[in-house]
Amino acid sequence: MAVDLMPTDAELMALAQEVAAAAEERRVMVATAESCTGGWIAKTLTDLAGSSAWFEAGVVTYSYSAKESLLGVNPRTLERTGAVSEETVLEMVSGALARYGAGVAVAVTGIAGPSGGTPDKPVGTVWIGWKRRGGYAHATLHHFDGDREAVRRQTVAAALAGMTAELKG
């Protein structure tokens, strides 16, 4: 699914329903590890009635120390690459899968703005990672446009679309 600049609540719900259907069909529990979305992915998934049948856990880790303690991200990774990097999101998604007992996980880290961007990592830079139990973690880099809300909405939409693909793949 292509991600619109400002996915609507209805579009996010439709994406969540796709995740739910795929997770239920495969009898897999889902976990989320979020930074820039502040729990929005987990909220969208758990807005669905019956989500306890397939939603295991969600964790919001804004700080380095939270990423380290709650997800097992290596402090050296954060020092070397920063919170918004492929290496960090891969460790986040792997940690979520290992620590929370799910069969598939998604992790997001990025710069939603309006401040915090740099020339190398401007506002709208977001890494999203996915991993299935027994599989390899993989991640994609996104450069979303718009204000804080738009960046976060696009991140939620891309994370959910990718999770459906991960479940079906």
mmCIF file of C-alpha atoms in Angstrom:
data_model
loop_
_atom_site.group_PDB
_atom_site.id
_atom_site.type_symbol
_atom_site.label_atom_id
_atom_site.label_comp_id
_atom_site.label_asym_id
_atom_site.label_seq_id
_atom_site.Cartn_x
_atom_site.Cartn_y
_atom_site.Cartn_z
ATOM 1 C CA MET A 1 0.000 0.000 0.000
ATOM 2 C CA ALA A 2 1.278 3.456 -0.829
ATOM 3 C CA VAL A 3 1.273 5.725 2.191
ATOM 4 C CA ASP A 4 -0.745 8.907 1.788
ATOM 5 C CA LEU A 5 0.629 12.168 3.167
ATOM 6 C CA MET A 6 -2.080 12.142 5.812
ATOM 7 C CA PRO A 7 -3.718 8.731 6.205
ATOM 8 C CA THR A 8 -7.131 9.058 7.835
ATOM 9 C CA ASP A 9 -8.174 7.276 11.003
ATOM 10 C CA ALA A 10 -10.359 5.021 8.835
ATOM 11 C CA GLU A 11 -7.359 4.121 6.652
ATOM 12 C CA LEU A 12 -5.265 3.326 9.724
ATOM 13 C CA MET A 13 -8.088 1.158 11.087
ATOM 14 C CA ALA A 14 -8.317 -0.703 7.771
ATOM 15 C CA LEU A 15 -4.571 -1.401 7.933
ATOM 16 C CA ALA A 16 -4.912 -2.598 11.537
ATOM 17 C CA GLN A 17 -7.720 -4.934 10.492
ATOM 18 C CA GLU A 18 -5.432 -6.433 7.840
ATOM 19 C CA VAL A 19 -2.778 -7.075 10.489
ATOM 20 C CA ALA A 20 -5.402 -8.616 12.776
ATOM 21 C CA ALA A 21 -6.739 -10.922 10.074
ATOM 22 C CA ALA A 22 -3.254 -12.084 9.080
ATOM 23 C CA ALA A 23 -2.165 -12.608 12.704
ATOM 24 C CA GLU A 24 -5.329 -14.533 13.563
ATOM 25 C CA GLU A 25 -5.072 -16.671 10.434
ATOM 26 C CA ARG A 26 -1.483 -17.600 11.276
ATOM 27 C CA ARG A 27 -2.136 -17.798 15.047
ATOM 28 C CA VAL A 28 0.724 -15.379 15.694
ATOM 29 C CA MET A 29 1.034 -12.817 18.479
ATOM 30 C CA VAL A 30 2.188 -9.296 17.563
ATOM 31 C CA ALA A 31 4.511 -6.907 19.444
ATOM 32 C CA THR A 32 5.422 -3.274 18.829
ATOM 33 C CA ALA A 33 8.465 -1.207 19.818
ATOM 34 C CA GLU A 34 7.896 2.482 19.206
ATOM 35 C CA SER A 35 9.793 5.696 19.545
ATOM 36 C CA CYS A 36 8.573 8.547 17.319
ATOM 37 C CA THR A 37 4.986 7.245 17.195
ATOM 38 C CA GLY A 38 4.626 7.180 20.973
ATOM 39 C CA GLY A 39 2.468 4.045 21.071
ATOM 40 C CA TRP A 40 0.202 5.006 18.162
ATOM 41 C CA ILE A 41 0.799 1.692 16.373
ATOM 42 C CA ALA A 42 -0.147 -0.307 19.480
ATOM 43 C CA LYS A 43 -3.134 1.977 20.075
ATOM 44 C CA THR A 44 -4.383 1.478 16.529
ATOM 45 C CA LEU A 45 -4.041 -2.285 16.802
ATOM 46 C CA THR A 46 -5.671 -2.507 20.220
ATOM 47 C CA ASP A 47 -8.563 -0.274 19.174
ATOM 48 C CA LEU A 48 -9.859 -3.445 17.504
ATOM 49 C CA ALA A 49 -12.146 -5.525 19.678
ATOM 50 C CA GLY A 50 -10.648 -8.934 20.371
ATOM 51 C CA SER A 51 -7.063 -7.762 19.896
ATOM 52 C CA SER A 52 -5.984 -9.659 23.017
ATOM 53 C CA ALA A 53 -6.202 -12.817 20.887
ATOM 54 C CA TRP A 54 -3.260 -11.693 18.738
ATOM 55 C CA PHE A 55 -1.625 -8.604 20.366
ATOM 56 C CA GLU A 56 1.070 -9.516 22.899
ATOM 57 C CA ALA A 57 2.786 -6.275 23.947
ATOM 58 C CA GLY A 58 3.789 -2.764 22.995
ATOM 59 C CA VAL A 59 6.593 -0.655 24.401
ATOM 60 C CA VAL A 60 7.419 3.032 23.896
ATOM 61 C CA THR A 61 11.119 3.821 24.211
ATOM 62 C CA TYR A 62 12.058 7.442 23.618
ATOM 63 C CA SER A 63 15.288 7.631 25.599
ATOM 64 C CA TYR A 64 18.525 5.765 25.052
ATOM 65 C CA SER A 65 18.227 4.187 28.503
ATOM 66 C CA ALA A 66 14.702 2.920 27.738
ATOM 67 C CA LYS A 67 15.863 1.434 24.426
ATOM 68 C CA GLU A 68 18.685 -0.293 26.294
ATOM 69 C CA SER A 69 16.722 -1.578 29.301
ATOM 70 C CA LEU A 70 13.384 -2.442 27.667
ATOM 71 C CA LEU A 71 14.610 -3.676 24.272
ATOM 72 C CA GLY A 72 18.239 -4.635 24.807
ATOM 73 C CA VAL A 73 19.649 -2.104 22.350
ATOM 74 C CA ASN A 74 23.435 -2.027 22.741
ATOM 75 C CA PRO A 75 24.673 1.314 24.155
ATOM 76 C CA ARG A 76 27.552 1.236 21.652
ATOM 77 C CA THR A 77 25.039 1.087 18.790
ATOM 78 C CA LEU A 78 23.321 4.201 20.105
ATOM 79 C CA GLU A 79 26.660 5.998 20.601
ATOM 80 C CA ARG A 80 27.890 5.059 17.109
ATOM 81 C CA THR A 81 24.749 5.477 15.016
ATOM 82 C CA GLY A 82 22.233 7.349 17.176
ATOM 83 C CA ALA A 83 18.643 6.427 17.952
ATOM 84 C CA VAL A 84 17.480 7.055 14.383
ATOM 85 C CA SER A 85 19.413 4.469 12.422
ATOM 86 C CA GLU A 86 19.046 1.125 10.732
ATOM 87 C CA GLU A 87 21.225 -0.541 13.345
ATOM 88 C CA THR A 88 19.113 0.772 16.220
ATOM 89 C CA VAL A 89 15.757 -0.172 14.702
ATOM 90 C CA LEU A 90 17.036 -3.683 13.927
ATOM 91 C CA GLU A 91 18.099 -4.103 17.551
ATOM 92 C CA MET A 92 14.779 -2.655 18.714
ATOM 93 C CA VAL A 93 12.679 -5.090 16.685
ATOM 94 C CA SER A 94 14.883 -8.043 17.629
ATOM 95 C CA GLY A 95 14.655 -7.074 21.298
ATOM 96 C CA ALA A 96 10.867 -6.741 21.166
ATOM 97 C CA LEU A 97 10.543 -10.170 19.595
ATOM 98 C CA ALA A 98 12.917 -11.778 22.094
ATOM 99 C CA ARG A 99 11.573 -10.085 25.220
ATOM 100 C CA TYR A 100 7.826 -10.100 24.655
ATOM 101 C CA GLY A 101 7.178 -13.578 23.293
ATOM 102 C CA ALA A 102 5.432 -12.572 20.089
ATOM 103 C CA GLY A 103 5.741 -14.264 16.719
ATOM 104 C CA VAL A 104 6.214 -11.026 14.779
ATOM 105 C CA ALA A 105 7.294 -7.534 15.778
ATOM 106 C CA VAL A 106 7.582 -4.061 14.327
ATOM 107 C CA ALA A 107 9.819 -1.233 15.552
ATOM 108 C CA VAL A 108 9.964 2.435 14.589
ATOM 109 C CA THR A 109 12.414 5.221 15.344
ATOM 110 C CA GLY A 110 12.550 8.604 13.703
ATOM 111 C CA ILE A 111 12.394 12.366 13.838
ATOM 112 C CA ALA A 112 8.795 13.564 13.745
ATOM 113 C CA GLY A 113 9.639 17.234 14.301
ATOM 114 C CA PRO A 114 9.145 20.042 14.252
ATOM 115 C CA SER A 115 12.667 20.184 15.719
ATOM 116 C CA GLY A 116 15.412 17.621 16.183
ATOM 117 C CA GLY A 117 16.428 17.230 12.574
ATOM 118 C CA THR A 118 19.982 17.545 11.273
ATOM 119 C CA PRO A 119 21.384 17.829 7.744
ATOM 120 C CA ASP A 120 22.098 14.052 7.809
ATOM 121 C CA LYS A 121 18.790 13.165 9.469
ATOM 122 C CA PRO A 122 16.177 15.799 8.658
ATOM 123 C CA VAL A 123 12.707 15.925 10.175
ATOM 124 C CA GLY A 124 10.667 13.143 8.581
ATOM 125 C CA THR A 125 13.517 10.601 8.662
ATOM 126 C CA VAL A 126 12.081 7.326 9.974
ATOM 127 C CA TRP A 127 13.429 3.795 10.170
ATOM 128 C CA ILE A 128 10.909 0.941 10.398
ATOM 129 C CA GLY A 129 11.960 -2.624 11.149
ATOM 130 C CA TRP A 130 10.112 -5.953 11.154
ATOM 131 C CA LYS A 131 11.036 -9.435 12.256
ATOM 132 C CA ARG A 132 9.320 -12.814 12.457
ATOM 133 C CA ARG A 133 10.344 -15.423 15.009
ATOM 134 C CA GLY A 134 13.004 -17.573 13.392
ATOM 135 C CA GLY A 135 13.612 -15.014 10.647
ATOM 136 C CA TYR A 136 15.937 -12.125 10.013
ATOM 137 C CA ALA A 137 15.219 -8.550 10.978
ATOM 138 C CA HIS A 138 14.980 -6.103 8.106
ATOM 139 C CA ALA A 139 14.327 -2.385 7.922
ATOM 140 C CA THR A 140 13.374 0.376 5.524
ATOM 141 C CA LEU A 141 14.270 4.045 5.583
ATOM 142 C CA HIS A 142 11.537 6.597 4.945
ATOM 143 C CA HIS A 143 11.583 10.340 4.431
ATOM 144 C CA PHE A 144 8.055 11.491 5.213
ATOM 145 C CA ASP A 145 6.786 14.998 4.474
ATOM 146 C CA GLY A 146 4.558 17.220 6.536
ATOM 147 C CA ASP A 147 4.206 18.322 10.114
ATOM 148 C CA ARG A 148 4.629 16.150 13.221
ATOM 149 C CA GLU A 149 1.170 14.618 12.891
ATOM 150 C CA ALA A 150 1.669 13.814 9.208
ATOM 151 C CA VAL A 151 5.058 12.179 9.822
ATOM 152 C CA ARG A 152 3.644 10.092 12.664
ATOM 153 C CA ARG A 153 0.507 9.068 10.728
ATOM 154 C CA GLN A 154 2.584 8.032 7.723
ATOM 155 C CA THR A 155 4.873 6.050 10.013
ATOM 156 C CA VAL A 156 1.940 4.200 11.582
ATOM 157 C CA ALA A 157 0.497 3.421 8.142
ATOM 158 C CA ALA A 158 3.823 2.177 6.748
ATOM 159 C CA ALA A 159 4.515 0.095 9.875
ATOM 160 C CA LEU A 160 1.091 -1.579 9.709
ATOM 161 C CA ALA A 161 1.304 -2.215 5.956
ATOM 162 C CA GLY A 162 4.735 -3.754 6.436
ATOM 163 C CA MET A 163 3.518 -5.886 9.302
ATOM 164 C CA THR A 164 0.774 -7.335 7.109
ATOM 165 C CA ALA A 165 3.370 -8.109 4.436
ATOM 166 C CA GLU A 166 5.624 -9.694 7.069
ATOM 167 C CA LEU A 167 2.782 -11.866 8.346
ATOM 168 C CA LYS A 168 1.772 -12.950 4.850
ATOM 169 C CA GLY A 169 5.354 -13.413 3.610
#
